[in-house]
C-alpha atoms as an extended CHARMM CRD file, in Angstrom:
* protein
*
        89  EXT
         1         1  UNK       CA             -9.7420000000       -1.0540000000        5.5780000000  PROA      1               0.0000000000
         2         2  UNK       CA             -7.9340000000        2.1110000000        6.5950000000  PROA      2               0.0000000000
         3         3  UNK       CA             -8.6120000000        5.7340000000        5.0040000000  PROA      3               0.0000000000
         4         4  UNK       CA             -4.9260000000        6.5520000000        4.7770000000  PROA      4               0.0000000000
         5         5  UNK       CA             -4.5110000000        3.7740000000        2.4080000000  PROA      5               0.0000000000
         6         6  UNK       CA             -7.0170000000        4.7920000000        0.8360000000  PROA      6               0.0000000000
         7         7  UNK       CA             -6.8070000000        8.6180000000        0.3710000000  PROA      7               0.0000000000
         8         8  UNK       CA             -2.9500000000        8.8560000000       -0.4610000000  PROA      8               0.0000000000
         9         9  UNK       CA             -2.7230000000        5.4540000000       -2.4710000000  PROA      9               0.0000000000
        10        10  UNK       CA             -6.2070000000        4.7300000000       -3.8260000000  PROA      10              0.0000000000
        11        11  UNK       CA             -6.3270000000        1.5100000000       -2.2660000000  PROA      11              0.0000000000
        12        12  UNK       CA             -8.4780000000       -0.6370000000       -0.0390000000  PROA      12              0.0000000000
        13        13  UNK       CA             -6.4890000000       -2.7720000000        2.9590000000  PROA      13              0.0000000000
        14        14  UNK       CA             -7.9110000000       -6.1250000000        4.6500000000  PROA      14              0.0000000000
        15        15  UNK       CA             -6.2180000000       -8.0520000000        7.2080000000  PROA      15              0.0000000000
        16        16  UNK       CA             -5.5390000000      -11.8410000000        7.1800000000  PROA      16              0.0000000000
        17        17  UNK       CA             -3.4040000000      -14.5750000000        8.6470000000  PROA      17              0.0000000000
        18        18  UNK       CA             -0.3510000000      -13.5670000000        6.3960000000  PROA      18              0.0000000000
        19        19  UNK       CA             -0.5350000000       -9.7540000000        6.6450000000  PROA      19              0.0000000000
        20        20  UNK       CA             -1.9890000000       -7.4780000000        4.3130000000  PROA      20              0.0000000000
        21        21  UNK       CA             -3.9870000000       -7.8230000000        1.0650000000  PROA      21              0.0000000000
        22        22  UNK       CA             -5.3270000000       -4.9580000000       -1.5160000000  PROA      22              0.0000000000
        23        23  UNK       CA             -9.2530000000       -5.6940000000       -1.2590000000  PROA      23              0.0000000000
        24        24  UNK       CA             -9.8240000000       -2.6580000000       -3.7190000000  PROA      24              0.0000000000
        25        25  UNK       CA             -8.4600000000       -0.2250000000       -5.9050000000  PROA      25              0.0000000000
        26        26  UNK       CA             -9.6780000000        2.3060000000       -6.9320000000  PROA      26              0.0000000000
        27        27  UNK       CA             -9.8180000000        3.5110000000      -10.6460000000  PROA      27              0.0000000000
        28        28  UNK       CA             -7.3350000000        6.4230000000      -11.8120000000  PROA      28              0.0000000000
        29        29  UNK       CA             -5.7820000000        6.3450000000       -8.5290000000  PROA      29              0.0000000000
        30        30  UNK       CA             -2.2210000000        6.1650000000       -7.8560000000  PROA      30              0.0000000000
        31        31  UNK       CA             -2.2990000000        2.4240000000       -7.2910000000  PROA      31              0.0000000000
        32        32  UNK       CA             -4.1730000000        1.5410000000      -10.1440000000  PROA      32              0.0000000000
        33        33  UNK       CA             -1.4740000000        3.6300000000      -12.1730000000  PROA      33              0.0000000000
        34        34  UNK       CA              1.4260000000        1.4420000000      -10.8960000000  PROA      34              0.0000000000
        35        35  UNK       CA             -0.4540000000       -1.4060000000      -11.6760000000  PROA      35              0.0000000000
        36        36  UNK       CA             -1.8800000000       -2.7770000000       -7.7990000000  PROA      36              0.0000000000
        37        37  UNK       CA             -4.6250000000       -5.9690000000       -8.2740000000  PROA      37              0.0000000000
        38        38  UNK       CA             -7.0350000000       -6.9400000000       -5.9740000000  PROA      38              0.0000000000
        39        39  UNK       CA             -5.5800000000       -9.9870000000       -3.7250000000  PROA      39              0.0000000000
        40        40  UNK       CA             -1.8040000000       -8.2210000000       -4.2100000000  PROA      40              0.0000000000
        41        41  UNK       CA              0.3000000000       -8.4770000000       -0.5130000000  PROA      41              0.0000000000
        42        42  UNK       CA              1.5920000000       -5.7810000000        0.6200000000  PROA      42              0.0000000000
        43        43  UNK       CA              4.4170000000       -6.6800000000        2.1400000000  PROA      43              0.0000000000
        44        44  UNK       CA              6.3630000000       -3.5770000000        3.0720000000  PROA      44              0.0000000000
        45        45  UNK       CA              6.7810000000        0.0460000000        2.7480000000  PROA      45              0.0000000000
        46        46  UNK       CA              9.8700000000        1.7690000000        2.7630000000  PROA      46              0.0000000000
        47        47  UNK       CA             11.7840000000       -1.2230000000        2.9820000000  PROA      47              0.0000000000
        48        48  UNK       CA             10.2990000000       -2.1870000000        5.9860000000  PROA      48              0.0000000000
        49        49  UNK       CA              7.6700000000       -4.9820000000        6.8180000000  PROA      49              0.0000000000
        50        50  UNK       CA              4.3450000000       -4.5490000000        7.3750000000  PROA      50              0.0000000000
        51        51  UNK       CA              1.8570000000       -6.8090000000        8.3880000000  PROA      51              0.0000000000
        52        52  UNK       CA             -1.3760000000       -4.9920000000        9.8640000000  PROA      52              0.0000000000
        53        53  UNK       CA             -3.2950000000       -2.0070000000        9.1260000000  PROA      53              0.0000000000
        54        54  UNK       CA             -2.0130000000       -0.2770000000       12.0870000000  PROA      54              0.0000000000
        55        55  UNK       CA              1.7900000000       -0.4450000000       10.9730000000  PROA      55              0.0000000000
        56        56  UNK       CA              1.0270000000        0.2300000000        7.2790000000  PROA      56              0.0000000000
        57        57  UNK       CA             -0.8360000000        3.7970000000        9.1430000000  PROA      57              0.0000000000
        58        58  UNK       CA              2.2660000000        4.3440000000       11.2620000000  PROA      58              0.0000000000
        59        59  UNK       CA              4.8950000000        3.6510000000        8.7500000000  PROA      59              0.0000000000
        60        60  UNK       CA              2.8820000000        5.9080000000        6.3460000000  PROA      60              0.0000000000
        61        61  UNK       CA              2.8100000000        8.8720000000        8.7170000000  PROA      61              0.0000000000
        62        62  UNK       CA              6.8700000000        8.0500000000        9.2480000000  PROA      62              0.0000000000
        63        63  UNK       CA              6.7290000000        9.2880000000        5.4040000000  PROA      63              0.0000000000
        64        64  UNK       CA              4.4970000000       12.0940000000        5.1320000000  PROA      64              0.0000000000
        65        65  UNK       CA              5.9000000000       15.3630000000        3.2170000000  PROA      65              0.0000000000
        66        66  UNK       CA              7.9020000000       12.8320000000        0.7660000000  PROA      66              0.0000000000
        67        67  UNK       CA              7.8040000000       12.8890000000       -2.6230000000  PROA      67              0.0000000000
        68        68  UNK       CA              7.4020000000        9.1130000000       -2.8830000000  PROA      68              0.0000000000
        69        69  UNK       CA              7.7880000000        5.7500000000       -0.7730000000  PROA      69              0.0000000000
        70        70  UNK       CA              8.9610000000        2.1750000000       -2.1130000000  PROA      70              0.0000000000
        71        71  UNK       CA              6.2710000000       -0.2980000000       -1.8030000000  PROA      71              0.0000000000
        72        72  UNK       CA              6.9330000000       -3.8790000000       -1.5640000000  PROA      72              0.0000000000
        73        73  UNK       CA              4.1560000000       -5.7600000000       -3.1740000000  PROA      73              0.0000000000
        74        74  UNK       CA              3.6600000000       -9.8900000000       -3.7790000000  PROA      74              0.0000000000
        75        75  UNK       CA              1.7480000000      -11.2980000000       -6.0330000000  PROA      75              0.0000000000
        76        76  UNK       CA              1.8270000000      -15.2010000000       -6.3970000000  PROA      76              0.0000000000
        77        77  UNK       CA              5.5730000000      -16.3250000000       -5.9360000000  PROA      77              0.0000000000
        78        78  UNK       CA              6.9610000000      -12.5130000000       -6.9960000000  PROA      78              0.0000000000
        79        79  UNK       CA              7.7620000000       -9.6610000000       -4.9160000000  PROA      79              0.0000000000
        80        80  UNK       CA              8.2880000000       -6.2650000000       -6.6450000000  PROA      80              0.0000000000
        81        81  UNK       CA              9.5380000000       -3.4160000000       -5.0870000000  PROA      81              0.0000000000
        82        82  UNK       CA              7.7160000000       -0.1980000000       -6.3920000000  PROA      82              0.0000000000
        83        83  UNK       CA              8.5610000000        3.5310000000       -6.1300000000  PROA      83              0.0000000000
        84        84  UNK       CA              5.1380000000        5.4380000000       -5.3880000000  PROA      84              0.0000000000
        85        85  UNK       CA              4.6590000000        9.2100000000       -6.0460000000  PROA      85              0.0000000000
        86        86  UNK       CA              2.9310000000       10.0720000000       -2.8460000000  PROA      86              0.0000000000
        87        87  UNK       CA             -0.0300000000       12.5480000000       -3.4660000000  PROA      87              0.0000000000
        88        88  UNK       CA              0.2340000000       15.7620000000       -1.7260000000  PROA      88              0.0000000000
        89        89  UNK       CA             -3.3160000000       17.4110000000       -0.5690000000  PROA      89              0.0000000000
């Protein structure tokens, strides 16, 4: 699990053999607002991939001080592509 995931987007990160997976969110927080399960892939962030905690940290520091970064999330056979209002500390 990594703490930037967790601070900015309310969510929980595990590692597996096909990338990344939300193992929690947390309620009220901006990824239970834009609707994140448990066992959802995410699959990229600012339309690039992702597949391990350390490149979902670095491409989150890439986009610090926006307003908001697209998430690509999978779920099943469907891949959304979300626009996420970043909280700013």
């Amino acid at each position: 699990a990594d703490e930037v995931a967790w601070q900015l987007l309310g969510m929980k990160l595990a590692e597996d053999d096909d990338g990344l997976v939300v193992d929690r969110v947390r309620m009220g927080s901006t990824g239970a607002k834009i609707g994140l399960w448990r066992g959802d892939r995410l699959v990229g962030i600012g339309g690039t991939p992702v597949r391990s905690v350390a490149e979902f940290r670095r491409r989150m520091i890439e986009v610090r001080g926006k307003r908001s970064v697209l998430l690509s999330v999978a779920r099943g056979p469907y891949e959304y592509n979300v626009d996420v209002p970043l909280s700013q500390h």
